[in-house]
PDB file of C-alpha atoms in Angstrom:
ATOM      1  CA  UNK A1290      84.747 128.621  92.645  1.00  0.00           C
ATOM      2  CA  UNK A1291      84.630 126.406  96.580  1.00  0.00           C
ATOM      3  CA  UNK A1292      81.358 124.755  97.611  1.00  0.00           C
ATOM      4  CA  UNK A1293      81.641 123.374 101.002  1.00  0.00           C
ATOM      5  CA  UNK A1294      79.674 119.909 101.142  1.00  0.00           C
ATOM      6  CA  UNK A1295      79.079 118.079 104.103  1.00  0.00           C
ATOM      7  CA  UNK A1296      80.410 116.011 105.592  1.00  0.00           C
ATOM      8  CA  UNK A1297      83.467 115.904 103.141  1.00  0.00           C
ATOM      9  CA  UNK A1298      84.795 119.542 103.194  1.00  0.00           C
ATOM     10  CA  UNK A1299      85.982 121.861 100.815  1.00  0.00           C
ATOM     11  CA  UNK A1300      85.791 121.253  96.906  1.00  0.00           C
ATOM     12  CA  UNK A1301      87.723 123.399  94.628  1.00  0.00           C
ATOM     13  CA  UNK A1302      86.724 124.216  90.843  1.00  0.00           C
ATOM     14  CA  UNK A1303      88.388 126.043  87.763  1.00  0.00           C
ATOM     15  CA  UNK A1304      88.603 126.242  84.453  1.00  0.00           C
ATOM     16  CA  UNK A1305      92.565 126.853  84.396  1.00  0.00           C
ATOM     17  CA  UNK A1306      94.941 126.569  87.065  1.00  0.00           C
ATOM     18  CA  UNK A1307      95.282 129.527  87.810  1.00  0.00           C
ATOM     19  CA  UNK A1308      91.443 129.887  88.855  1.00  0.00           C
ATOM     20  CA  UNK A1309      91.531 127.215  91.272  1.00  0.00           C
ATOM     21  CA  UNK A1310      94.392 128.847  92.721  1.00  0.00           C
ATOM     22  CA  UNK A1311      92.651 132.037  93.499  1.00  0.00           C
ATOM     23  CA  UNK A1312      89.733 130.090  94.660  1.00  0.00           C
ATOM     24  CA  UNK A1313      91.772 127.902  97.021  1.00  0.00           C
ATOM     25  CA  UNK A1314      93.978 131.462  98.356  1.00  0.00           C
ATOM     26  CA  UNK A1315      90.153 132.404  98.747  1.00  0.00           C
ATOM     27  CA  UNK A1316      88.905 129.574 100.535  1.00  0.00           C
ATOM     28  CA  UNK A1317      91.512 129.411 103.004  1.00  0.00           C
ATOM     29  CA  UNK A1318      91.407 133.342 103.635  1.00  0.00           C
ATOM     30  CA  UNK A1319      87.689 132.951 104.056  1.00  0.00           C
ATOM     31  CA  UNK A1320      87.175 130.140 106.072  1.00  0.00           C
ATOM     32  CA  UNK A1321      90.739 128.718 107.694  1.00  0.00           C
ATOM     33  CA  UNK A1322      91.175 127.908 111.347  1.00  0.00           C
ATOM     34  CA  UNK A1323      93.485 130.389 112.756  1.00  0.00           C
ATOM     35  CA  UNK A1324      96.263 127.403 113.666  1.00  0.00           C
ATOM     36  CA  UNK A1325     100.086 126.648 114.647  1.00  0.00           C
ATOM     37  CA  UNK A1326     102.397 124.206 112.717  1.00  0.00           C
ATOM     38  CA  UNK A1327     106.020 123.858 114.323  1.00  0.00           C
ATOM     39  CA  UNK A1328     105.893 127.128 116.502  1.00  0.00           C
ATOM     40  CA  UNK A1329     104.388 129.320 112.594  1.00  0.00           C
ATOM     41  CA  UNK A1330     100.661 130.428 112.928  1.00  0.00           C
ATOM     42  CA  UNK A1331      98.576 130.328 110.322  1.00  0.00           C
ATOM     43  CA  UNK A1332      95.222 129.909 108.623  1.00  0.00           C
ATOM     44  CA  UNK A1333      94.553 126.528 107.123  1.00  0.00           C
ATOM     45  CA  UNK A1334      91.918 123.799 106.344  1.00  0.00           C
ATOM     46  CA  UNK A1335      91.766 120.563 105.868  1.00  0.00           C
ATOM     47  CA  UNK A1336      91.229 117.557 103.451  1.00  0.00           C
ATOM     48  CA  UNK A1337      90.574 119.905  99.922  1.00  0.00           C
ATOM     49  CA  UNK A1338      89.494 118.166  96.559  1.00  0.00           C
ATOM     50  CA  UNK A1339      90.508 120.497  93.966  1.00  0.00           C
ATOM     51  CA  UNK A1340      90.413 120.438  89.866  1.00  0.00           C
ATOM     52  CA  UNK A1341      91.161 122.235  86.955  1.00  0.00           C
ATOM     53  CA  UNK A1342      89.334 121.702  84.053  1.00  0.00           C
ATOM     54  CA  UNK A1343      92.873 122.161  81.972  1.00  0.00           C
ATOM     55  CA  UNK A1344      96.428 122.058  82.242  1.00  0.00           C
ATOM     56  CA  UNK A1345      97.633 124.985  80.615  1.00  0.00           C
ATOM     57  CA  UNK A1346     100.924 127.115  81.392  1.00  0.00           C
ATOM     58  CA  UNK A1347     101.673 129.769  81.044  1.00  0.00           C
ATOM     59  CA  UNK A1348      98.529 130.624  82.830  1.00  0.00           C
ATOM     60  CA  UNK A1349      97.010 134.554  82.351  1.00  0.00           C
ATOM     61  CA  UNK A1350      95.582 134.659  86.272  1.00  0.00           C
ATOM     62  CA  UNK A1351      99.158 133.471  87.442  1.00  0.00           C
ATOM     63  CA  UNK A1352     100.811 135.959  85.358  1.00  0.00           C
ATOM     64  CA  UNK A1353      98.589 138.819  86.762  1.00  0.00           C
ATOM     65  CA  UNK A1354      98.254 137.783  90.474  1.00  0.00           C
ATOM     66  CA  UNK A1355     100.774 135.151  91.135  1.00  0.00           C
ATOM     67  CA  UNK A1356     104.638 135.519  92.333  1.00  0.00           C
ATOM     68  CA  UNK A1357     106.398 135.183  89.405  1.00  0.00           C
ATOM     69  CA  UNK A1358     109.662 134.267  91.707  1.00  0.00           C
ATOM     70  CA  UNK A1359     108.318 132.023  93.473  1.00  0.00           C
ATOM     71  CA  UNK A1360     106.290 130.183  90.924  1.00  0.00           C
ATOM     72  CA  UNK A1361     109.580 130.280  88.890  1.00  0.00           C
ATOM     73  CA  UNK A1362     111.458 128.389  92.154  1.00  0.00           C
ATOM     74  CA  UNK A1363     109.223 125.794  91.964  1.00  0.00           C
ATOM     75  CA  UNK A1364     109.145 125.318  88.225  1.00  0.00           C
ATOM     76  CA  UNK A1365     113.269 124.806  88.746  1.00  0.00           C
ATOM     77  CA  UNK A1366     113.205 122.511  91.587  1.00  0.00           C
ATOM     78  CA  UNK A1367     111.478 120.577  89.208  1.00  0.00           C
ATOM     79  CA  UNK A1368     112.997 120.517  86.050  1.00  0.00           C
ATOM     80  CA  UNK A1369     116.726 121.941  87.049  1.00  0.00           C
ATOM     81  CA  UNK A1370     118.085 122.186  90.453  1.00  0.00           C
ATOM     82  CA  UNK A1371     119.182 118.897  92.117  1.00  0.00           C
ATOM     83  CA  UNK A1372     118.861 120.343  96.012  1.00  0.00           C
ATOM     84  CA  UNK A1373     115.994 120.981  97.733  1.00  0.00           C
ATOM     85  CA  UNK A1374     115.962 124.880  99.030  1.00  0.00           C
ATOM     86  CA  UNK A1375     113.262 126.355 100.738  1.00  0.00           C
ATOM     87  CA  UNK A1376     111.867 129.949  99.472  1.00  0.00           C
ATOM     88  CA  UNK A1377     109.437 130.653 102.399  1.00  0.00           C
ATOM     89  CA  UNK A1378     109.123 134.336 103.847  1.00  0.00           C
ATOM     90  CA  UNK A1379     110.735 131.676 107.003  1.00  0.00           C
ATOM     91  CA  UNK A1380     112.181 129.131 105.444  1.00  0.00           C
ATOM     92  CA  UNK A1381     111.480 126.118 107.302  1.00  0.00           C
ATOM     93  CA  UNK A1382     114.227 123.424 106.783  1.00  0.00           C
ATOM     94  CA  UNK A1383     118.212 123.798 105.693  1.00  0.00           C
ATOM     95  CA  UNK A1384     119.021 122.595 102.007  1.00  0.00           C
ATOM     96  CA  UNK A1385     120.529 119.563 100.996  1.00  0.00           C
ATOM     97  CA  UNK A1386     117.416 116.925 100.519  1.00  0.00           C
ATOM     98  CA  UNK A1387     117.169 115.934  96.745  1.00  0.00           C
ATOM     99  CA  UNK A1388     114.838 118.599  95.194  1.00  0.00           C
ATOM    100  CA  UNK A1389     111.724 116.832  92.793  1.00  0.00           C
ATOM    101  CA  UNK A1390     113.979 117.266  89.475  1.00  0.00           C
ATOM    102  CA  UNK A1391     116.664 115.172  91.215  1.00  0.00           C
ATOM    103  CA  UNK A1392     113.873 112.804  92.358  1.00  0.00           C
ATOM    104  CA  UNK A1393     112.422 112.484  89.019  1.00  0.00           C
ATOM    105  CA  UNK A1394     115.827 111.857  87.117  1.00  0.00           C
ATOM    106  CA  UNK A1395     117.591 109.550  89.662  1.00  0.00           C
ATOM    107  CA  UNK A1396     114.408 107.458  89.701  1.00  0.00           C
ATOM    108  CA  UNK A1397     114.005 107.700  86.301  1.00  0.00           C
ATOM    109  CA  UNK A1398     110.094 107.891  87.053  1.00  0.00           C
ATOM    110  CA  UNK A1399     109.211 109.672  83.582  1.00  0.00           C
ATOM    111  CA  UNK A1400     110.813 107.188  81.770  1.00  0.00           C
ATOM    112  CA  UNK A1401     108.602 104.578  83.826  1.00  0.00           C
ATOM    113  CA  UNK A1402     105.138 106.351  83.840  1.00  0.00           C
ATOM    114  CA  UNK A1403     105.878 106.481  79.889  1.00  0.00           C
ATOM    115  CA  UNK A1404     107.189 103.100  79.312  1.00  0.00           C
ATOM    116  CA  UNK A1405     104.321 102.260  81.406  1.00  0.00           C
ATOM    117  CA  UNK A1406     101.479 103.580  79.807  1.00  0.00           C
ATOM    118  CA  UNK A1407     103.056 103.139  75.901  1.00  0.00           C
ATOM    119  CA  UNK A1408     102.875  99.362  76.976  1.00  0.00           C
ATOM    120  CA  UNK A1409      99.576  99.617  78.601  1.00  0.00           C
ATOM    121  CA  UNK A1410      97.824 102.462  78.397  1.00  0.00           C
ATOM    122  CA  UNK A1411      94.612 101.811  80.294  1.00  0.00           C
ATOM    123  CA  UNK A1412      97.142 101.110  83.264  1.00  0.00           C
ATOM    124  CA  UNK A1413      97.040 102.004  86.746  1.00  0.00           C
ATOM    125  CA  UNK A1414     100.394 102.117  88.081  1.00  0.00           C
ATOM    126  CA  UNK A1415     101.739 105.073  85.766  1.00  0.00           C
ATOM    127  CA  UNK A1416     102.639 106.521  89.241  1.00  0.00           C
ATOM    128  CA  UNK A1417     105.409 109.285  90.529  1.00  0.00           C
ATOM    129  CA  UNK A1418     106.002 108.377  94.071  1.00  0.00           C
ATOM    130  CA  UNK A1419     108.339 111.113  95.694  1.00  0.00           C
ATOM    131  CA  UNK A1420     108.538 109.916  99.003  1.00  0.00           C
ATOM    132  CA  UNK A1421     111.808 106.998  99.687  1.00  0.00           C
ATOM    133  CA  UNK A1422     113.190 105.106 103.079  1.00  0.00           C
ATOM    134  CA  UNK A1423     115.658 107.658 103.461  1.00  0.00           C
ATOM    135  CA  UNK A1424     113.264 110.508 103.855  1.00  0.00           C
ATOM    136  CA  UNK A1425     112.039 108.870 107.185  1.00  0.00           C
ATOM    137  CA  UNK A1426     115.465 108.495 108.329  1.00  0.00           C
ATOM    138  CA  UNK A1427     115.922 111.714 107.640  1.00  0.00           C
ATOM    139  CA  UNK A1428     112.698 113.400 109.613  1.00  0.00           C
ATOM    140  CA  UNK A1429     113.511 110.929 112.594  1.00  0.00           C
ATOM    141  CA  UNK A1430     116.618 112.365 112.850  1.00  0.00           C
ATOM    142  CA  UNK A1431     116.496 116.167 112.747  1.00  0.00           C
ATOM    143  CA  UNK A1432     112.770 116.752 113.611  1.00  0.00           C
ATOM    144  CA  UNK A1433     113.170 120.345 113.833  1.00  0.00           C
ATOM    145  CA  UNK A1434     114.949 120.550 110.591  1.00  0.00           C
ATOM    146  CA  UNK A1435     113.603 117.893 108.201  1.00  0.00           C
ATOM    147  CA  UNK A1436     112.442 118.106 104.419  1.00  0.00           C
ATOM    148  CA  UNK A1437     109.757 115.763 103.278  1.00  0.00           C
ATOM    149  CA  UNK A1438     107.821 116.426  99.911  1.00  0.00           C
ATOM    150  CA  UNK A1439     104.655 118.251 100.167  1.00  0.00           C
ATOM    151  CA  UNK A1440     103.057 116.905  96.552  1.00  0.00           C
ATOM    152  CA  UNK A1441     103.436 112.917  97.429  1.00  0.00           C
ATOM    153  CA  UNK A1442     102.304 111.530  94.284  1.00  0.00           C
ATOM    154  CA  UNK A1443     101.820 112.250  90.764  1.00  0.00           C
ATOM    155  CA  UNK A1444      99.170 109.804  88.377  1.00  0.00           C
ATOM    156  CA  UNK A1445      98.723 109.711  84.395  1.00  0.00           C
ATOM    157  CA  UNK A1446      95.726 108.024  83.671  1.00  0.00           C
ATOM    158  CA  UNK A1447      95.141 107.708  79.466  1.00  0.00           C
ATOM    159  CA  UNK A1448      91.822 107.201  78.539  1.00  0.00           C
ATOM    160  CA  UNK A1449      90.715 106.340  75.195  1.00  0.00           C
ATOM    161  CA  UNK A1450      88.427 108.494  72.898  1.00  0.00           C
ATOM    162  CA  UNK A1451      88.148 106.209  70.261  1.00  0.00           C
ATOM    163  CA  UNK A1452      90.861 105.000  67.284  1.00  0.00           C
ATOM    164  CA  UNK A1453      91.302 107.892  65.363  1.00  0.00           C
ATOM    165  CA  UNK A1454      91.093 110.731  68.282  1.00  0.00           C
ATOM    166  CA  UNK A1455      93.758 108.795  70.602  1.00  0.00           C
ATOM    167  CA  UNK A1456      93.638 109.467  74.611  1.00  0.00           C
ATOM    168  CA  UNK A1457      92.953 112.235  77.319  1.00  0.00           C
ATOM    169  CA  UNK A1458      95.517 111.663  79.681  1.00  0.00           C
ATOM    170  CA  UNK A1459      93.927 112.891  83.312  1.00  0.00           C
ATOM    171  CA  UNK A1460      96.707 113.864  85.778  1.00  0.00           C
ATOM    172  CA  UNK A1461      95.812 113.572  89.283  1.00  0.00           C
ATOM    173  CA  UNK A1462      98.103 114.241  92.384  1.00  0.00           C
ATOM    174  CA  UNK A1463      98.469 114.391  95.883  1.00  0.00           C
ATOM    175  CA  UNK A1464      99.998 117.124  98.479  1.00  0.00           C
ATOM    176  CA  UNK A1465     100.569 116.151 102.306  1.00  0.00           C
ATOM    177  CA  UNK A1466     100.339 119.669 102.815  1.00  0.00           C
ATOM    178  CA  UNK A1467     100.804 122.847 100.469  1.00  0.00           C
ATOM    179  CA  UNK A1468     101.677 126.301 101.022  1.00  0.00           C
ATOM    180  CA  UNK A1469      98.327 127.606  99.598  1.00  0.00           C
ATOM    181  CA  UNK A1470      99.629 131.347  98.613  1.00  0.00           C
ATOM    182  CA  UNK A1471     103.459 131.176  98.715  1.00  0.00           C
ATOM    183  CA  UNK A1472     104.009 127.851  96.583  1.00  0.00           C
ATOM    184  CA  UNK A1473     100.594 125.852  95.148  1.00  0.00           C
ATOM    185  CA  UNK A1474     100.318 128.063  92.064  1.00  0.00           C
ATOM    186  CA  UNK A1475     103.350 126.970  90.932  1.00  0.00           C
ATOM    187  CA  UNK A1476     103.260 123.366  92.028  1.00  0.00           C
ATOM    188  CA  UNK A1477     100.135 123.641  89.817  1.00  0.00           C
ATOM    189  CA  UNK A1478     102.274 124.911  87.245  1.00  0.00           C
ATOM    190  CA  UNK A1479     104.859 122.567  87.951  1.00  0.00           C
ATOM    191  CA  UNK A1480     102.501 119.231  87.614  1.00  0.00           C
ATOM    192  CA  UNK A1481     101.068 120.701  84.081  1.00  0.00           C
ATOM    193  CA  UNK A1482     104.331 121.266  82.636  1.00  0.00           C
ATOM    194  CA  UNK A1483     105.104 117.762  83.719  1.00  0.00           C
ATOM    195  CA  UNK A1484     102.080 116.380  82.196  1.00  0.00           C
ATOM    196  CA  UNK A1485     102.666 117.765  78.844  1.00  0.00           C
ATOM    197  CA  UNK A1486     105.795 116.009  78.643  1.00  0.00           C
ATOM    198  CA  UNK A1487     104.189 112.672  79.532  1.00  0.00           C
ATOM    199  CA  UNK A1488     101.868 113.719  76.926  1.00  0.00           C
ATOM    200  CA  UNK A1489     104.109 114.069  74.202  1.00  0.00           C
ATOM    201  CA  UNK A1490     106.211 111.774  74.931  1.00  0.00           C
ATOM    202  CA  UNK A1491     102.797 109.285  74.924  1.00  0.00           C
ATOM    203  CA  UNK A1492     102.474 110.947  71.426  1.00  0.00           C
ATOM    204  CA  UNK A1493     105.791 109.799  70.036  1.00  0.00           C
ATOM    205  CA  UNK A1494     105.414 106.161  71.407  1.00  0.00           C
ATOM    206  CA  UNK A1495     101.787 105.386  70.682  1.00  0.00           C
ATOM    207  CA  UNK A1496     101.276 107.253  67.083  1.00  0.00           C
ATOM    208  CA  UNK A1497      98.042 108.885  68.397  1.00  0.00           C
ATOM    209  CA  UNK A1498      96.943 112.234  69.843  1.00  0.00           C
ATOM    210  CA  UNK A1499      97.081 112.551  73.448  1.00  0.00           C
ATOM    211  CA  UNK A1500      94.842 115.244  75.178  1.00  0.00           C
ATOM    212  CA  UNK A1501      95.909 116.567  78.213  1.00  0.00           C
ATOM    213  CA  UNK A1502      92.741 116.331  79.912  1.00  0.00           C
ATOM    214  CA  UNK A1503      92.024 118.033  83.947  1.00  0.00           C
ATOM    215  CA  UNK A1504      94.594 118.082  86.771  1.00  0.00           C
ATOM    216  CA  UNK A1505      92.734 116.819  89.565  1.00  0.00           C
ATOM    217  CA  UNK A1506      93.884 116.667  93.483  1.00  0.00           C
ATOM    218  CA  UNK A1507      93.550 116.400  97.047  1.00  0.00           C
ATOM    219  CA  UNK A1508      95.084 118.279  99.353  1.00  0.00           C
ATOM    220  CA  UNK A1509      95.517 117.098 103.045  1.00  0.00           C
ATOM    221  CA  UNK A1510      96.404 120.535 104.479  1.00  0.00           C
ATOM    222  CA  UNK A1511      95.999 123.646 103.162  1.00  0.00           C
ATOM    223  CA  UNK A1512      97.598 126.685 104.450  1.00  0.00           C
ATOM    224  CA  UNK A1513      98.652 130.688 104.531  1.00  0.00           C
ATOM    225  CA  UNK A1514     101.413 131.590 106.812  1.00  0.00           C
ATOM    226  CA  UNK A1515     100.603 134.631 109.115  1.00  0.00           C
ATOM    227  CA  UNK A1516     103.658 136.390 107.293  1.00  0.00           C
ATOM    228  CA  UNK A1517     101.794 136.008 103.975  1.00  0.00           C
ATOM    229  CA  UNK A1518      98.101 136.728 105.064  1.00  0.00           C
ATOM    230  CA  UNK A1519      97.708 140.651 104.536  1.00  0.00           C
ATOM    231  CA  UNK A1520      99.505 139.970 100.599  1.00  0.00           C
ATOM    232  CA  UNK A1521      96.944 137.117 100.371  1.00  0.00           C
ATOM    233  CA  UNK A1522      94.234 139.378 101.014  1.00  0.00           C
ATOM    234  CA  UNK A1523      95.312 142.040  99.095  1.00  0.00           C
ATOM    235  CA  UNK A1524      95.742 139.113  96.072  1.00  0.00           C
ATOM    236  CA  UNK A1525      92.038 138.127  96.475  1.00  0.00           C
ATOM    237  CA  UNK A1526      90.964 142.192  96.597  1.00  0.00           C
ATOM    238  CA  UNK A1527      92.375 143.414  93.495  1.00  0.00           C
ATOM    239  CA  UNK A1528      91.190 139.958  91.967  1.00  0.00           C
ATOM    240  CA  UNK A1529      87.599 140.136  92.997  1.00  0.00           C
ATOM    241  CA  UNK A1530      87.909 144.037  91.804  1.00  0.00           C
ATOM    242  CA  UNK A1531      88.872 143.243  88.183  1.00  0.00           C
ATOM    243  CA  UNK A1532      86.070 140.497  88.271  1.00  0.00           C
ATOM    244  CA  UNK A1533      83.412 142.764  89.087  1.00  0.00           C
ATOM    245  CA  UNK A1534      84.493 145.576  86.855  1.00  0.00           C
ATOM    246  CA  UNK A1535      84.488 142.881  83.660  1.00  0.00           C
ATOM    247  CA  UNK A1536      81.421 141.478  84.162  1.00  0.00           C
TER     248      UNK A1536
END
């Protein structure tokens, strides 16, 4: 489901993941600004709050209406390939930037947040920052041709049920801009998969249960490329079809 509340925008809600990507394919079929972003058209809105009661994956909805390529590319830019590659329909920059696996392992970042929160675990700085200098170098000098990660930041945030229940770890992110139909169903995917290693890796080090609790974000830009609108529409079609038919 997307309520619109003045004057803040566009709120996003779901049970699973792949709910509130449906609902934010919907909302940005429904209600984006016809717009153009380095010479591509496309609909889009802005400034998006967006959460998912859980952070479960595989996820059914994904299975039956997402790409499973291109949710599979971004699972393994995550967890296997060290260079950055863009999938687009029209790809938009050249390979060769570090990819978010290579980010997360040269940075050693899960080894932080968990570290982190194993010594403190009401902390918060438990923090994946994927932005560095050299990314600004890097858009300064080819413009045109430039690779800077859409999902910014990545938080774990444990909090405490009581002694014998342990933690719900909340996992809450932020894109600069996301690629609403081609790629946010599997950054979603992406960000779960990560949390549930935090998790158990929080489950080792602190002898306690941790609950992966919602994945909650915001989204500065959210957008369908003009090549991808007629698929998106056709997504949202056969998904509001097999809603009606079930109820």
């Amino acid at each position: 489901m997307y309520v619109k509340l003045e004057p803040f925008g566009y709120n996003i809600y779901g049970e699973t993941i792949g709910s509130i990507w449906l609902s934010l394919v919907e909302a940005v079929m429904k209600n984006g600004i016809l717009t153009e972003d380095e010479d591509r058209k496309r609909l889009s809105l802005q400034n998006i709050r967006i959460k998912s009661a859980t952070q479960q994956f595989p996820d059914s909805l994904l299975e039956k209406y997402g790409n499973k390529k291109n949710i599979d590319e971004i699972i393994n830019l995550t967890f296997n390939e060290e260079v950055m590659y863009d999938f687009d329909v029209v790809p938009s920059f050249s390979s060769g930037s570090k990819s978010y696996y290579a980010r997360l392992k040269d940075w050693e970042m899960l080894d932080f947040v968990v570290a982190r929160l194993a010594e403190i675990p009401e902390s918060k700085k438990a923090i994946m920052s994927f932005i560095r200098q050299e990314d600004y170098q890097r858009v300064m000098e080819k413009p045109k041709d430039d690779y800077l990660p859409c999902i910014t930041t990545v938080q774990f945030r444990l909090i405490k049920i009581n002694s014998e229940k342990g933690y719900h770890m909340n996992t809450l992110f932020n894109a600069r801009s996301i690629d609403a139909y081609q790629k946010a169903g599997g950054n979603f995917a992406a960000i779960s998969l990560l949390s549930k290693e935090v998790s158990n890796c929080l489950a080792e080090k602190l002898k306690t249960n941790i609950w992966p609790g919602p994945l909650d974000g915001f989204l500065t830009d959210a957008h369908i490329y003009q090549e991808s609108i007629e698929e998106a529409k056709e997504t949202i079609r056969l998904y509001k079809h097999y809603e009606q038919n079930i109820e």
